[in-house]
XYZ file of C-alpha atoms in Angstrom:
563
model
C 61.087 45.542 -24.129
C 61.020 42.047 -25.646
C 57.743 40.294 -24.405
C 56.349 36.996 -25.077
C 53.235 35.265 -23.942
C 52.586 31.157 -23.131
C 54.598 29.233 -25.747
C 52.342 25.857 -27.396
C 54.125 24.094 -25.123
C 52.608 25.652 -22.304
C 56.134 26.476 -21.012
C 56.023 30.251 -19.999
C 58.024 32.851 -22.293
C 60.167 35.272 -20.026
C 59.666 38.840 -20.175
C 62.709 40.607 -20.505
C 63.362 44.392 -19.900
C 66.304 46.382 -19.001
C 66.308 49.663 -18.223
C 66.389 52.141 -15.428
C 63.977 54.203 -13.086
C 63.024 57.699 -11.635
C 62.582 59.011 -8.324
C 61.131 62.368 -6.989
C 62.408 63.968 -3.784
C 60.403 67.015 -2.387
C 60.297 70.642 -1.654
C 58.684 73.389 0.033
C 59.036 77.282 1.387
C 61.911 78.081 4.034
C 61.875 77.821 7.654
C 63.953 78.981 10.446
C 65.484 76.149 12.475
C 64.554 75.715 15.894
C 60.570 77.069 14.604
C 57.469 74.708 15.044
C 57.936 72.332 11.834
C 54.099 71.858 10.273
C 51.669 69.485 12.078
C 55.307 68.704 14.466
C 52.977 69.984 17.706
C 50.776 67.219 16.601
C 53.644 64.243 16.478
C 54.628 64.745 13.360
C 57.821 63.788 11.744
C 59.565 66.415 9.488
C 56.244 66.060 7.153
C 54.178 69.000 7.938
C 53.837 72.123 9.873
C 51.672 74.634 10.200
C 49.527 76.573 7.685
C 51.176 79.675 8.141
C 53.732 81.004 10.269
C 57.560 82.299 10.342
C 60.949 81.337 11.660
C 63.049 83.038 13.860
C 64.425 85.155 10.582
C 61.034 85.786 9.630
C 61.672 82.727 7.218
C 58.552 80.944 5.754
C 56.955 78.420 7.163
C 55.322 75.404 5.191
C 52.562 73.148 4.516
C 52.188 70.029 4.580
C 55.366 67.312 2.644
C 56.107 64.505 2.070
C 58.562 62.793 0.610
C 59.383 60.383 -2.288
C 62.800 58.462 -3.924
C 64.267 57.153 -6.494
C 65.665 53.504 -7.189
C 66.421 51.733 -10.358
C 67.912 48.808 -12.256
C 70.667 47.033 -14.024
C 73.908 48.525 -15.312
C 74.049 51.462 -17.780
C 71.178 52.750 -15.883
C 69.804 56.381 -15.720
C 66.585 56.771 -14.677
C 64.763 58.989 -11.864
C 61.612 57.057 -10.859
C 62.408 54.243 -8.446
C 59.418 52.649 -9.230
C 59.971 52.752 -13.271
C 63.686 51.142 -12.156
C 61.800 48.025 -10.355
C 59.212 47.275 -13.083
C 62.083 47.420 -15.802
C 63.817 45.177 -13.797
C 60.867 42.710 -13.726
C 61.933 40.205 -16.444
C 65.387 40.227 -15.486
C 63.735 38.059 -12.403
C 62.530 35.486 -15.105
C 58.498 36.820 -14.534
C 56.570 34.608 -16.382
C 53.555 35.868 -18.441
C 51.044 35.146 -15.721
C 53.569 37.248 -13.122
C 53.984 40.448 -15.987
C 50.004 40.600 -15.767
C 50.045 40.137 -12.099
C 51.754 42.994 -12.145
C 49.773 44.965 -14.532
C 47.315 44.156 -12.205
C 49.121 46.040 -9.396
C 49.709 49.202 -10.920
C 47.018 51.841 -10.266
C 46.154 54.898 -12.589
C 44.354 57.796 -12.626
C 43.311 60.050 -15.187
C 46.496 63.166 -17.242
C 44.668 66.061 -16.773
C 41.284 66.766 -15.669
C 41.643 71.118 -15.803
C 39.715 72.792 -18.493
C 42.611 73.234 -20.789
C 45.872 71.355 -22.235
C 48.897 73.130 -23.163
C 49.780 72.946 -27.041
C 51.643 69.278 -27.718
C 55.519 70.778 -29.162
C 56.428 70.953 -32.415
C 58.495 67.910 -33.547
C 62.205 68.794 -35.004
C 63.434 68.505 -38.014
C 64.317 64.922 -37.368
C 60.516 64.115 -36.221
C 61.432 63.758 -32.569
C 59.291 65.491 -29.897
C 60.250 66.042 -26.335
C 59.140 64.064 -23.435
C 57.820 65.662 -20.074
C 56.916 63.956 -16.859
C 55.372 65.279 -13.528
C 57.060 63.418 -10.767
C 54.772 64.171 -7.270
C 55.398 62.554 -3.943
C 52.622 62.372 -2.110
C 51.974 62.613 1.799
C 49.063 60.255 1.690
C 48.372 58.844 5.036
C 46.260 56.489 3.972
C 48.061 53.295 5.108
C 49.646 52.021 8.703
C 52.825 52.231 6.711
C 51.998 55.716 5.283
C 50.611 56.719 9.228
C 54.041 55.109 10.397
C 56.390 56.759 8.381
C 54.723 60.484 7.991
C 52.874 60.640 11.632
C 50.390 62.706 12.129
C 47.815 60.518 13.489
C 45.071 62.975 13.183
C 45.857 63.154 9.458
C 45.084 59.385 8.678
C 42.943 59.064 5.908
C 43.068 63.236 5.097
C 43.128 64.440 1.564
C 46.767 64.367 0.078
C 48.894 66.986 -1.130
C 51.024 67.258 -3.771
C 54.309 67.967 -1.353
C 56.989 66.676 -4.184
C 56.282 67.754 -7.423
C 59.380 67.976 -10.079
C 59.479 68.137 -13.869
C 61.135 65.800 -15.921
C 62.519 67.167 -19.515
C 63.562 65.298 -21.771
C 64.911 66.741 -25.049
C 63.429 65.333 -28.389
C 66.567 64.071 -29.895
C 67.139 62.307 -26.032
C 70.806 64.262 -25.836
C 69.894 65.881 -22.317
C 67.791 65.615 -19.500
C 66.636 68.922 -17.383
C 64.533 68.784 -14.272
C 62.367 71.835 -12.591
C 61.337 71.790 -9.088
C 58.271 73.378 -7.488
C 58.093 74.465 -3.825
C 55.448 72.831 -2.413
C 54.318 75.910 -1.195
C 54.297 77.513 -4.128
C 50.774 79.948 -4.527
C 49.217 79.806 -7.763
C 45.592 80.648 -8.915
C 44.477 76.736 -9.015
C 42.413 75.775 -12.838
C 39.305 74.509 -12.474
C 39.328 70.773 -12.458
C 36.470 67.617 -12.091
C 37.567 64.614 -10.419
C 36.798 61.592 -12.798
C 35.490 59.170 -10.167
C 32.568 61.437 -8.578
C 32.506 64.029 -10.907
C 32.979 66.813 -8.451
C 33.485 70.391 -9.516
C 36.332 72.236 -8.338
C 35.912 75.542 -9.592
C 39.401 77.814 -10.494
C 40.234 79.691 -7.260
C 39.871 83.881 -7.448
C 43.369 84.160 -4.991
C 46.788 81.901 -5.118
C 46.582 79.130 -3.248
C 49.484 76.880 -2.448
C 50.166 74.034 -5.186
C 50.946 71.515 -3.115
C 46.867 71.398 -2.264
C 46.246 70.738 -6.114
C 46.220 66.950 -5.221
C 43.430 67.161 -3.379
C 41.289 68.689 -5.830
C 40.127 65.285 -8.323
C 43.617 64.008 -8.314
C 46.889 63.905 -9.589
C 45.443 65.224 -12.957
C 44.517 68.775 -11.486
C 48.523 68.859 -10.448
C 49.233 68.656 -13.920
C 46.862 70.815 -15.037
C 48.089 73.754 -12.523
C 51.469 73.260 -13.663
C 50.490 73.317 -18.048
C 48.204 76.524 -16.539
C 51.507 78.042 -15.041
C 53.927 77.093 -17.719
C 52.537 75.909 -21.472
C 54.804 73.034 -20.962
C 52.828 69.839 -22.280
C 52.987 66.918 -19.983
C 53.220 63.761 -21.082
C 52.985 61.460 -18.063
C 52.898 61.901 -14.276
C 54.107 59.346 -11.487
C 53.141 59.537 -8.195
C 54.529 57.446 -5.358
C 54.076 57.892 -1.240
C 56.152 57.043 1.882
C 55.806 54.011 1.654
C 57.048 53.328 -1.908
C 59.748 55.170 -1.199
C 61.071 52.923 1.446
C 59.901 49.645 -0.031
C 62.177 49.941 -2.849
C 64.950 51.592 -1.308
C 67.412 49.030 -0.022
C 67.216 47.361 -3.687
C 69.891 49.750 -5.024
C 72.584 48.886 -2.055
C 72.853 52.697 -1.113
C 73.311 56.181 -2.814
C 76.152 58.161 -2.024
C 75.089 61.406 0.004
C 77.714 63.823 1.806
C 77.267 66.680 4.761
C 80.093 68.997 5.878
C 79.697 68.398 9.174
C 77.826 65.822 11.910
C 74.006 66.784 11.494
C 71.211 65.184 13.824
C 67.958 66.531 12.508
C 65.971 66.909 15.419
C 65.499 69.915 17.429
C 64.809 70.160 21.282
C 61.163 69.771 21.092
C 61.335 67.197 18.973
C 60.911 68.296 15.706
C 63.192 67.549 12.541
C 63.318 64.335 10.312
C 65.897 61.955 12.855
C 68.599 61.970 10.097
C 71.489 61.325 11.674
C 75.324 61.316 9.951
C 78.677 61.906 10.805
C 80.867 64.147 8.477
C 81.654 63.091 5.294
C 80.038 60.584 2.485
C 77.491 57.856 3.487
C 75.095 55.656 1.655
C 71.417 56.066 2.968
C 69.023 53.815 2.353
C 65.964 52.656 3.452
C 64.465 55.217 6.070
C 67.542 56.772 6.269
C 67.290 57.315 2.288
C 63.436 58.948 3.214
C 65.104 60.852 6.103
C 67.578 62.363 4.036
C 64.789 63.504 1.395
C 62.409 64.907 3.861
C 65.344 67.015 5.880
C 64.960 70.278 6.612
C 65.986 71.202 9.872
C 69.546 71.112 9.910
C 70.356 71.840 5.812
C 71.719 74.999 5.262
C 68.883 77.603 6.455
C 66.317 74.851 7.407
C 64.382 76.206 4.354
C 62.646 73.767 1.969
C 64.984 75.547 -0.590
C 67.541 73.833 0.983
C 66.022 70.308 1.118
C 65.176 70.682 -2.376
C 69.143 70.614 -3.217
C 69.563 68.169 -1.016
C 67.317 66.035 -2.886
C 69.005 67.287 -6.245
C 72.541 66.356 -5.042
C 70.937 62.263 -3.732
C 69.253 62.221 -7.354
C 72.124 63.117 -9.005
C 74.296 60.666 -7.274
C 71.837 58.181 -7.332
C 71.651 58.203 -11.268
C 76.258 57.518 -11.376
C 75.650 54.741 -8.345
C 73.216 52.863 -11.120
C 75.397 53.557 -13.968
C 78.460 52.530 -11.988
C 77.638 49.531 -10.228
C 75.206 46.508 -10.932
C 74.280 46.217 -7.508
C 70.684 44.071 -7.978
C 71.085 40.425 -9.060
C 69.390 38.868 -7.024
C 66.246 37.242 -8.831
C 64.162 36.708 -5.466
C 65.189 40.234 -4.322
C 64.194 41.703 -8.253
C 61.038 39.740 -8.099
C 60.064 41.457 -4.657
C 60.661 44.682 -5.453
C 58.940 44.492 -8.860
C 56.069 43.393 -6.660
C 56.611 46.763 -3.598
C 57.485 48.890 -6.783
C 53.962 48.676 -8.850
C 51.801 48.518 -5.813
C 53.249 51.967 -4.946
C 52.951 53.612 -8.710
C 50.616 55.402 -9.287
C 50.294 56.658 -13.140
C 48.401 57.962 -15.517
C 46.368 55.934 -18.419
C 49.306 55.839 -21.309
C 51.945 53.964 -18.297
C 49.350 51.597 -17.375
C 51.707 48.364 -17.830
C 55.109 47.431 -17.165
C 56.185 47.186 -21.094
C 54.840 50.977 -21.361
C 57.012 52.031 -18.013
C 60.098 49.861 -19.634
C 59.615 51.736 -22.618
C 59.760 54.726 -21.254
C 62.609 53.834 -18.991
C 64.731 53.006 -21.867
C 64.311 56.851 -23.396
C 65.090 57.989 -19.676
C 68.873 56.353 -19.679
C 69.860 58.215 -22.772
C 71.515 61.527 -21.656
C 74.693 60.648 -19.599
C 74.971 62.071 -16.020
C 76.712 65.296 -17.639
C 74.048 66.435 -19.384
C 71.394 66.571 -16.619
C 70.795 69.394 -15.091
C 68.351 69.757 -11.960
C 66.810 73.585 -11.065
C 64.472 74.807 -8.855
C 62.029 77.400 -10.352
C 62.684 81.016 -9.456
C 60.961 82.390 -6.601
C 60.265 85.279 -4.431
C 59.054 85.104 -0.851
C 55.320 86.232 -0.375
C 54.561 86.558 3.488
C 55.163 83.042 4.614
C 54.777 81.510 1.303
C 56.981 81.917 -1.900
C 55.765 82.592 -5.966
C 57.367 82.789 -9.127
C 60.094 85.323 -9.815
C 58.873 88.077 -12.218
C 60.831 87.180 -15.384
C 63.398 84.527 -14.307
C 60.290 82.021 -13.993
C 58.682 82.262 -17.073
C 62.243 82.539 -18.569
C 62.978 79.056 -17.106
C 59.522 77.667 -18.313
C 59.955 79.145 -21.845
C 63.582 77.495 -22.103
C 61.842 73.862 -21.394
C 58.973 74.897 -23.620
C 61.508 75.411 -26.181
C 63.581 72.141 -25.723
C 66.871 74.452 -24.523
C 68.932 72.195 -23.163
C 69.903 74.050 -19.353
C 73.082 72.889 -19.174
C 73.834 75.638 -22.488
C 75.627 72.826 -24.400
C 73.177 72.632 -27.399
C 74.906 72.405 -30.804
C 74.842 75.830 -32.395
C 72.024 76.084 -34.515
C 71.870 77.267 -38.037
C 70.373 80.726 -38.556
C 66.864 79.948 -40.311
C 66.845 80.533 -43.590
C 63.839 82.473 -45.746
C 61.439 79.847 -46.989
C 61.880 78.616 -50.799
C 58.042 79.142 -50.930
C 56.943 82.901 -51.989
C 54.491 84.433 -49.853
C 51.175 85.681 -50.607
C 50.391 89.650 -51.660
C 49.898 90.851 -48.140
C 46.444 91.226 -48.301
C 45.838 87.811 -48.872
C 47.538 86.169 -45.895
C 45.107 85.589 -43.069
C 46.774 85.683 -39.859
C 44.763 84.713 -36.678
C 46.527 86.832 -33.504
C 46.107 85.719 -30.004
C 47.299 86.878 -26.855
C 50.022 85.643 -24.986
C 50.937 88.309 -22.848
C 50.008 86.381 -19.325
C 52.320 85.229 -17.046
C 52.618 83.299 -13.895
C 52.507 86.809 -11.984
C 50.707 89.488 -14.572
C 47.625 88.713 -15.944
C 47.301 89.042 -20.055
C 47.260 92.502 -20.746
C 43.271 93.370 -22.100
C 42.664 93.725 -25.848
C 46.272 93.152 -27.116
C 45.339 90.951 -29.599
C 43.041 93.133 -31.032
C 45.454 96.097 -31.125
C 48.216 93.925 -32.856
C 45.834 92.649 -35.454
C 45.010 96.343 -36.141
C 49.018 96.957 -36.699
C 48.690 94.007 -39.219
C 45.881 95.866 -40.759
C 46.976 99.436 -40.957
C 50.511 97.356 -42.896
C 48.267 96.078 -45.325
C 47.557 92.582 -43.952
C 43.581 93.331 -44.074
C 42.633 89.809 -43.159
C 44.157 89.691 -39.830
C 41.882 89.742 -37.225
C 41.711 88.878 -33.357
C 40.578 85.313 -31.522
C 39.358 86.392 -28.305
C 38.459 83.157 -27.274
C 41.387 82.444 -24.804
C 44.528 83.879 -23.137
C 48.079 82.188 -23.330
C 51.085 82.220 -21.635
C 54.142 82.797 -24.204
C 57.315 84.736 -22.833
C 58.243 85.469 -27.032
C 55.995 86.432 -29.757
C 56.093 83.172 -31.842
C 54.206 82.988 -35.254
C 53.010 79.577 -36.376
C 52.260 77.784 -39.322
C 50.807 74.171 -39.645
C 52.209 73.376 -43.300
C 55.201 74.114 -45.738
C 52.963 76.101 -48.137
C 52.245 78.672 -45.473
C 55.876 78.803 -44.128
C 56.905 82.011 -46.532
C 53.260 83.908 -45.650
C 54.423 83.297 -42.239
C 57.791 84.674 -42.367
C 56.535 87.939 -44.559
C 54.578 88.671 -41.436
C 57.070 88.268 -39.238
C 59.476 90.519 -41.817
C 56.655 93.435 -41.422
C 56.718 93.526 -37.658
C 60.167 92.963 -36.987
C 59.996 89.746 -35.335
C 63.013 87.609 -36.150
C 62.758 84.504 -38.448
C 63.691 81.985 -35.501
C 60.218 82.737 -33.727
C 58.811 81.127 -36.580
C 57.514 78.302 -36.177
C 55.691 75.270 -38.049
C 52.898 73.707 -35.993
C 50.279 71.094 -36.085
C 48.511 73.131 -33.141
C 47.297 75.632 -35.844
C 45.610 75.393 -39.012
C 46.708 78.946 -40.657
C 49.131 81.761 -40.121
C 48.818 82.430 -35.948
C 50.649 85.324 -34.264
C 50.822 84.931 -30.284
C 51.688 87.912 -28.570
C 54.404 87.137 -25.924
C 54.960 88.401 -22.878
C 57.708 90.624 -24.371
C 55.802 92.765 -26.471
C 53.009 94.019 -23.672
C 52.700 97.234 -25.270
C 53.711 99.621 -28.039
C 53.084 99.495 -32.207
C 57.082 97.724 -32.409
C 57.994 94.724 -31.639
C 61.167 95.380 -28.823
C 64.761 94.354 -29.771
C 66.450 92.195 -27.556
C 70.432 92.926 -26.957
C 71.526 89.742 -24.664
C 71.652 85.930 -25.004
C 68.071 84.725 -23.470
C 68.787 81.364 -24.131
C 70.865 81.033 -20.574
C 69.290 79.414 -17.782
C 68.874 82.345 -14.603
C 71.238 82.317 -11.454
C 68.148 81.954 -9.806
C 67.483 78.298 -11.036
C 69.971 77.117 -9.009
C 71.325 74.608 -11.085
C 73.440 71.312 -10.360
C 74.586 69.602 -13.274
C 74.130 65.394 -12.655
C 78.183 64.728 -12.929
C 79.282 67.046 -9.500
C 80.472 64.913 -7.091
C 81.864 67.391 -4.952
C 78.605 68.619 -4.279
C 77.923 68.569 0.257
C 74.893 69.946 2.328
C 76.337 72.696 4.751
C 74.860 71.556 7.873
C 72.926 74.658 10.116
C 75.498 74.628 13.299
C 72.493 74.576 15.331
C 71.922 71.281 14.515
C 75.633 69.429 14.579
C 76.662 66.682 17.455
């Protein structure tokens, strides 16, 4: 972004800025049509429904939604958050200096993570890049009468928020590909502990799951990110938050995204309850509350499940990101200027996007990969009562494949085998090795004392300075051994050579500051390290992954709900 302030003359510099935008959609656990939606015996829209409760199929029932979209900029364009597209857009409109800090000014923020701990920052390739993650969550504040309006539930008004949208935004270090993870919102976790910044309230780390969508109201978006670095080790970067509101503010600026239904679908059942999306057969633009109706849908997709709305939301992202690279549809500098102006009053951020050069910037990495090469998932799950949680395995596969900046769509160059370091390693017994455990996953806790017992293997092979650092428990799906410089890269790789772990798990790491083994959750027991047969570098049926350039991709309306 190319910004200049008040020129001698006291003529006013432009700001100029090109780029592109994200937008979130939403989630949650299934439901049966023709079931009480959450909060719909209250007057509720398709927001919320009860706390607990099943469908006719014994489907799931939800909590509480709400929903979120994208919008964006220019030509060449592919971002996600609507709101990032509007501030990029910004000095297109000719904003004058005084105008760029007006809209500072507008943007609100709110603290990255306030849990107890941070997942480990990745390790930077051989080029220097580093990957870039982003927590997009919708919220279902009703804190507004356009919030009330839009997400009903008048008894709500003013209530705490939850976190009913909540998607991951990958972005690989050397910006080739783009891969985005999506929560249900009713997702139940064991919650961190986390202290809201303003008040300094306590919120201490729940004994049972809970669902994650109620992470929100617990200090702020920050605990939201810390549940989901607690759940997966994925460093986040940045969140942005938007509500109903800024969803529909911005939503006419991009002219209409492309969304398509097999059949006529009227979202509303006889009592009432269902979003009001109405559509004939075929492919239709949506926008404005039509574009909010189409992201909050459940009734009428598929099962009526939240699983279902999430593709839906998937297949308007994904066409939303070719509409922007297709078409230049905003040129307009009255209609830019406005939107710049609905788009930062609805962002909400955290410290390090605090200004519209730092959201252009970050724009201008999000337009890199080309539709292709995005690819949006949902995390595994398996139904729990009326409530879903991670899938055993294909979860913490899914997390470790982000973790490890594996590109989902499996088009990664073919990496060179790793080659044994040039530096000699130390006589065994003189190579310290620190070994933590890293057995815990989103289902299992970490299995007691392994650390210990693999720093006694170390020692009983001659590595007599290995010892145990009970201090904390992590969440790695493979055994990775780090080292933080060059000199220690051969000590590292002779103790991966004695145990049989293979030379690509090691790893070179700021994070440490000497030889560290993490046990992974694949070697939970035994004196051997396990040998692994198959590819696990492929991203699990269970993802449910739509790559960003389908454009055959249609909702299968529930016949229940056809006209």
């Amino acid at each position: 972004m190319r910004q200049s302030s008040v020129r001698g003359d006291g003529s006013r510099a432009r700001v100029r800025q090109q780029g592109n935008a994200v937008g979130p959609g939403r989630v949650g656990p299934p439901r049966e049509a023709g079931g009480p939606e959450r909060g719909q015996d209250k007057g509720q829209d398709e927001g919320q429904d009860k706390d607990q409760g099943q469908g006719d199929g014994g489907r799931p029932r939800g909590h509480r939604r709400a929903g979120a979209r994208p919008r964006r900029r220019k030509h060449r364009i592919l971002r996600w958050f609507s709101i990032t597209l509007a501030v990029l857009m910004v000095g297109t409109a000719g904003a004058g200096y005084l105008w760029y800090q007006h809209l500072n000014s507008n943007i609100k923020t709110d603290k990255l993570n306030i849990g107890e701990h941070q997942a480990a920052k990745p390790t930077p390739n051989a080029a220097g890049q580093t990957p870039l993650n982003i927590l997009l969550i919708g919220s279902d504040a009703r804190d507004s009468k356009a919030n009330q309006k839009l997400g009903g539930a008048k008894d709500t008004f003013g209530g705490v928020p939850l976190a009913d949208v909540q998607m991951l935004v990958h972005l690989s270090a050397d910006r080739s590909n783009m891969s985005v993870v999506s929560m249900p919102r009713d997702t139940l976790l064991k919650l961190p502990k986390c202290t809201d910044p303003k008040t300094g309230k306590e919120y201490p780390a729940t004994v049972g799951r809970q669902m994650t969508n109620e992470s929100l109201g617990r200090g702020g978006p920050g605990c939201t990110v810390a549940t989901w670095e607690l759940l997966t080790g994925i460093h986040i970067d940045h969140f942005m938050m938007v509500d109903f509101a800024g969803v529909v503010s911005m939503a006419d600026a991009i002219g209409g995204v492309p969304v398509c239904v097999d059949a006529n679908i009227y979202s509303k059942d006889r009592l009432g309850h269902g979003s009001g999306l109405k559509l004939a057969k075929g492919t239709h633009p949506v926008k404005g509350k039509q574009a909010l109706q189409w992201l909050r849908t459940r009734y009428g997709f598929e099962d009526g499940s939240d699983i279902a709305r999430t593709k839906a939301q998937h297949m308007y992202m994904n066409s939303m990101v070719r509409q922007m690279r297709e078409n230049a549809t905003i040129t307009n500098p009255g209609k830019l200027r406005s939107l710049a102006e609905e788009a930062t009053k609805a962002l909400r951020v955290d410290e390090g996007l605090d200004t519209v050069k730092k959201l252009y910037d970050l724009s201008n990495e999000l337009k890199k990969p080309a539709p292709k090469r995005i690819t949006m998932t949902t995390m595994p799950f398996v139904y729990v009562g009326a409530r879903v949680a991670p899938k055993p395995g294909d979860a913490d596969k899914l997390f470790r494949l982000v973790r490890e900046d594996v590109a989902l769509d499996g088009k990664d160059k073919k990496k060179a085998p790793p080659k044994e370091s040039d530096d000699p390693a130390a006589a065994d017994d003189e190579i310290a090795v620190q070994v933590q455990n890293g057995t815990r996953t989103a289902e299992l806790p970490a299995v007691s004392g392994r650390a210990g017992t693999v720093a006694q293997i170390l020692t009983a092979k001659g590595f007599t300075k290995a010892s145990a650092d009970q201090s904390q428990s992590l969440s790695e799906e493979k055994t990775v051994i780090r080292f933080p410089s060059v000199d220690l890269e051969g000590d590292a790789q002779r103790v991966a050579e004695s145990l049989g772990v293979p030379l690509s798990s090691v790893k070179k790491s700021t994070d440490v500051s000497g030889v560290t083994l993490v046990v992974g959750d694949d070697w939970r027991e035994g004196n051997t390290y396990p040998k692994s047969s198959k590819d696990d570098d492929t991203t699990p049926d269970t993802a449910l992954a739509l790559n960003g350039s389908d454009t055959k991709a249609c909702m299968k309306v529930n016949k229940n709900f056809t006209w």
